Tab-separated table of C-alpha atoms in Angstrom:
chain	number	residue	atom	x	y	z
A	1	MET	CA	83.772	117.803	117.571
A	2	PRO	CA	84.349	115.052	120.124
A	3	THR	CA	81.540	114.365	122.557
A	4	GLU	CA	81.689	115.455	126.172
A	5	ALA	CA	82.393	111.808	127.067
A	6	PHE	CA	85.676	111.950	125.117
A	7	PHE	CA	86.888	114.936	127.133
A	8	LYS	CA	86.073	113.082	130.363
A	9	LEU	CA	88.206	110.085	129.340
A	10	GLU	CA	91.476	109.420	131.165
A	11	GLU	CA	94.381	111.051	129.339
A	12	ASP	CA	95.994	107.695	128.478
A	13	LYS	CA	92.790	106.406	126.874
A	14	LYS	CA	92.331	109.640	124.934
A	15	ARG	CA	95.921	109.447	123.713
A	16	VAL	CA	95.554	105.789	122.615
A	17	LEU	CA	92.337	106.508	120.686
A	18	LEU	CA	93.799	109.564	118.963
A	19	GLN	CA	97.066	107.747	118.211
A	20	SER	CA	95.115	104.904	116.629
A	21	ALA	CA	93.216	107.361	114.429
A	22	ILE	CA	96.375	109.310	113.543
A	23	CYS	CA	98.054	106.045	112.560
A	24	GLU	CA	95.146	105.067	110.290
A	25	PHE	CA	94.802	108.494	108.675
A	26	SER	CA	98.594	108.599	108.187
A	27	GLN	CA	98.694	105.300	106.315
A	28	LEU	CA	95.548	105.391	104.202
A	29	PRO	CA	93.548	107.780	102.055
A	30	TYR	CA	90.504	109.128	103.890
A	31	ASP	CA	87.989	106.920	102.077
A	32	LYS	CA	89.935	103.747	103.003
A	33	VAL	CA	90.110	104.490	106.750
A	34	SER	CA	87.671	102.420	108.807
A	35	VAL	CA	86.158	103.239	112.172
A	36	PHE	CA	86.287	99.513	112.973
A	37	LYS	CA	90.093	99.435	112.619
A	38	ILE	CA	90.559	102.658	114.615
A	39	ALA	CA	88.440	101.188	117.419
A	40	LYS	CA	90.175	97.789	117.250
A	41	ASN	CA	93.672	99.326	117.452
A	42	ALA	CA	92.538	101.528	120.352
A	43	GLU	CA	91.166	98.379	122.046
A	44	ILE	CA	87.644	99.726	122.307
A	45	SER	CA	84.408	98.551	120.725
A	46	ARG	CA	83.007	100.215	117.640
A	47	SER	CA	80.016	101.401	119.680
A	48	ALA	CA	82.445	102.964	122.191
A	49	PHE	CA	84.042	104.871	119.311
A	50	TYR	CA	80.626	106.340	118.462
A	51	TYR	CA	80.207	107.266	122.105
A	52	TYR	CA	83.253	109.550	121.755
A	53	PHE	CA	82.926	110.707	118.130
A	54	LYS	CA	79.916	111.110	115.851
A	55	ASP	CA	81.645	109.459	112.873
A	56	LYS	CA	84.916	109.148	110.963
A	57	GLU	CA	84.679	112.741	109.716
A	58	ASP	CA	84.333	113.956	113.301
A	59	ILE	CA	87.600	112.382	114.481
A	60	TYR	CA	89.322	113.412	111.226
A	61	GLN	CA	88.335	117.044	111.791
A	62	HIS	CA	89.520	116.810	115.407
A	63	ILE	CA	92.928	115.494	114.335
A	64	THR	CA	93.344	118.085	111.585
A	65	GLY	CA	92.419	120.692	114.185
A	66	LEU	CA	95.252	119.402	116.406
A	67	VAL	CA	97.721	119.771	113.539
A	68	PHE	CA	96.438	123.267	112.849
A	69	GLU	CA	96.644	124.219	116.549
A	70	LYS	CA	100.244	123.013	116.597
A	71	MET	CA	101.025	125.290	113.642
A	72	ALA	CA	98.986	128.159	115.081
A	73	GLY	CA	100.979	127.904	118.309
A	74	GLN	CA	104.193	128.239	116.330
A	75	LEU	CA	102.765	131.144	114.342
A	76	LYS	CA	101.717	132.857	117.555
A	77	GLU	CA	105.383	133.052	118.469
A	78	ALA	CA	106.220	134.639	115.114
A	79	LYS	CA	106.620	138.373	114.748
A	80	GLU	CA	103.311	140.217	114.756
A	81	ASN	CA	101.898	142.447	111.999
A	82	HIS	CA	103.156	140.369	109.088
A	83	ASP	CA	101.637	141.149	105.739
A	84	LEU	CA	99.611	138.276	104.276
A	85	PHE	CA	102.434	137.138	102.009
A	86	THR	CA	105.012	136.982	104.795
A	87	LEU	CA	102.523	135.237	107.055
A	88	SER	CA	101.709	132.669	104.349
A	89	LEU	CA	105.419	132.010	103.861
A	90	GLU	CA	105.697	131.519	107.624
A	91	VAL	CA	102.788	129.019	107.484
A	92	PHE	CA	104.730	127.068	104.839
A	93	THR	CA	107.904	127.164	106.936
A	94	GLN	CA	106.121	125.963	110.083
A	95	ALA	CA	104.214	123.208	108.254
A	96	ALA	CA	107.462	122.077	106.597
A	97	LYS	CA	108.773	121.363	110.099
A	98	LEU	CA	106.448	118.337	110.145
A	99	LYS	CA	109.065	116.580	108.012
A	100	GLY	CA	110.977	114.052	110.062
A	101	THR	CA	108.469	114.138	112.944
A	102	GLU	CA	105.701	111.775	114.012
A	103	TRP	CA	103.262	114.122	112.228
A	104	GLU	CA	104.905	113.912	108.766
A	105	ALA	CA	102.905	110.943	107.429
A	106	LEU	CA	99.671	112.502	108.682
A	107	GLY	CA	100.583	115.819	107.042
A	108	GLN	CA	101.208	114.005	103.762
A	109	GLN	CA	97.837	112.251	103.903
A	110	LEU	CA	96.050	115.474	104.845
A	111	ILE	CA	97.527	117.129	101.757
A	112	ALA	CA	96.769	114.087	99.574
A	113	ASN	CA	93.165	113.999	100.808
A	114	MET	CA	92.616	117.735	100.418
A	115	LYS	CA	89.995	118.930	97.985
A	116	PRO	CA	89.176	122.556	97.076
A	117	ALA	CA	86.396	122.557	99.674
A	118	ASP	CA	88.953	121.500	102.299
A	119	ALA	CA	91.124	124.520	101.486
A	120	ALA	CA	88.038	126.663	102.098
A	121	LYS	CA	87.557	124.842	105.432
A	122	LEU	CA	91.178	125.544	106.298
A	123	LEU	CA	90.601	129.216	105.528
A	124	ARG	CA	87.597	129.214	107.878
A	125	GLN	CA	89.805	127.655	110.565
A	126	VAL	CA	92.339	130.437	110.013
A	127	GLU	CA	89.557	132.987	110.436
A	128	GLU	CA	88.296	131.295	113.606
A	129	CYS	CA	91.809	131.282	115.018
A	130	ALA	CA	92.167	134.935	114.118
A	131	ALA	CA	88.935	135.668	115.943
A	132	GLN	CA	90.310	133.797	118.940
A	133	SER	CA	93.505	135.889	118.766
A	134	TYR	CA	95.771	132.960	117.865
A	135	VAL	CA	96.811	134.909	114.792
A	136	SER	CA	95.091	138.219	115.425
A	137	TYR	CA	97.680	139.880	113.216
A	138	LEU	CA	96.409	137.963	110.158
A	139	LYS	CA	94.893	141.064	108.604
A	140	GLY	CA	97.902	143.220	109.438
A	141	GLY	CA	99.787	144.803	106.589
A	142	LEU	CA	96.769	145.228	104.308
A	143	GLU	CA	97.438	148.914	103.809
A	144	ASN	CA	99.923	148.143	101.008
A	145	LEU	CA	97.450	145.937	99.124
A	146	LYS	CA	94.527	146.818	96.891
A	147	ILE	CA	92.001	145.139	99.162
A	148	SER	CA	88.676	146.913	99.144
A	149	SER	CA	86.416	144.384	100.826
A	150	GLU	CA	86.236	141.351	103.081
A	151	THR	CA	85.547	139.266	99.945
A	152	ASP	CA	88.819	140.451	98.381
A	153	PHE	CA	90.657	139.510	101.555
A	154	LEU	CA	89.113	136.019	101.597
A	155	GLU	CA	89.833	135.431	97.905
A	156	LEU	CA	93.457	136.510	98.331
A	157	SER	CA	93.761	134.292	101.418
A	158	PHE	CA	92.378	131.352	99.429
A	159	LEU	CA	94.971	131.880	96.684
A	160	LEU	CA	97.769	132.071	99.235
A	161	ILE	CA	96.620	128.960	101.127
A	162	SER	CA	96.323	127.031	97.848
A	163	SER	CA	99.868	128.085	96.924
A	164	VAL	CA	101.185	127.034	100.332
A	165	LEU	CA	99.501	123.627	99.997
A	166	TYR	CA	101.067	123.159	96.556
A	167	ALA	CA	104.550	123.986	97.906
A	168	LEU	CA	104.019	121.643	100.865
A	169	ARG	CA	103.026	118.850	98.483
A	170	LEU	CA	106.280	119.393	96.564
A	171	TYR	CA	108.352	119.304	99.752
A	172	LEU	CA	106.604	116.691	101.896
A	173	MET	CA	105.398	114.318	99.184
A	174	GLU	CA	107.352	114.752	95.971
A	175	GLY	CA	110.877	114.944	97.377
A	176	GLU	CA	111.637	118.489	96.325
A	177	SER	CA	114.113	120.304	98.553
A	178	PHE	CA	112.844	122.848	101.051
A	179	SER	CA	114.659	125.705	99.306
A	180	SER	CA	113.306	124.730	95.870
A	181	ALA	CA	109.708	124.450	97.150
A	182	LYS	CA	110.092	127.761	98.997
A	183	ASP	CA	111.500	129.446	95.852
A	184	LYS	CA	108.493	128.240	93.842
A	185	LEU	CA	106.143	129.509	96.532
A	186	GLU	CA	107.823	132.928	96.547
A	187	SER	CA	107.604	133.003	92.744
A	188	MET	CA	103.854	132.295	92.902
A	189	PHE	CA	103.474	135.042	95.484
A	190	GLU	CA	105.270	137.471	93.158
A	191	MET	CA	102.834	136.555	90.352
A	192	ILE	CA	99.881	137.114	92.686
A	193	LYS	CA	101.317	140.462	93.828
A	194	HIS	CA	102.341	141.838	90.455
A	195	GLY	CA	100.430	139.769	87.892
A	196	VAL	CA	101.860	138.248	84.726
A	197	VAL	CA	100.470	140.565	82.052
A	198	LYS	CA	102.760	143.444	81.022
């Protein structure tokens, strides 16, 4: 979370600092990104960077939060009371819209950098957004599913998010067409819904 000092910065200076970080995280894997280079490109000292953000992870989480807020805003406009599968498909569709935009390279690096623990973090962000009514309909449509507990809901959500991330990797990073990646995602959803054992 940025410090209070960051929020008091002039909008132009905030934008330059964030753009510098977005540029770095878009071009390099997380472990290769340096605070020094972010600060240099933003034309601030390294100590000034630490005045605004605790560390590299702090600004990374802030930027990923911006991407997620952008998607959440688009989802907010979507039809309410989706079931989890339809909502997850909508998440894929909205995230796929990063292609061809200034956010595409960042989206690719976010996916490339993602570890299983990051998918869990993303799920927590979804829950926080749901609590804040960004996607208050997230748990809508559960009546048709065999969900008996909050744990079941979270485990199903984790499977769906992991499937969406896989389909996004195919589309944004491996050159697969949107329709092919979407078909694979829908196929995975069918397996999750109905299983594979006869």
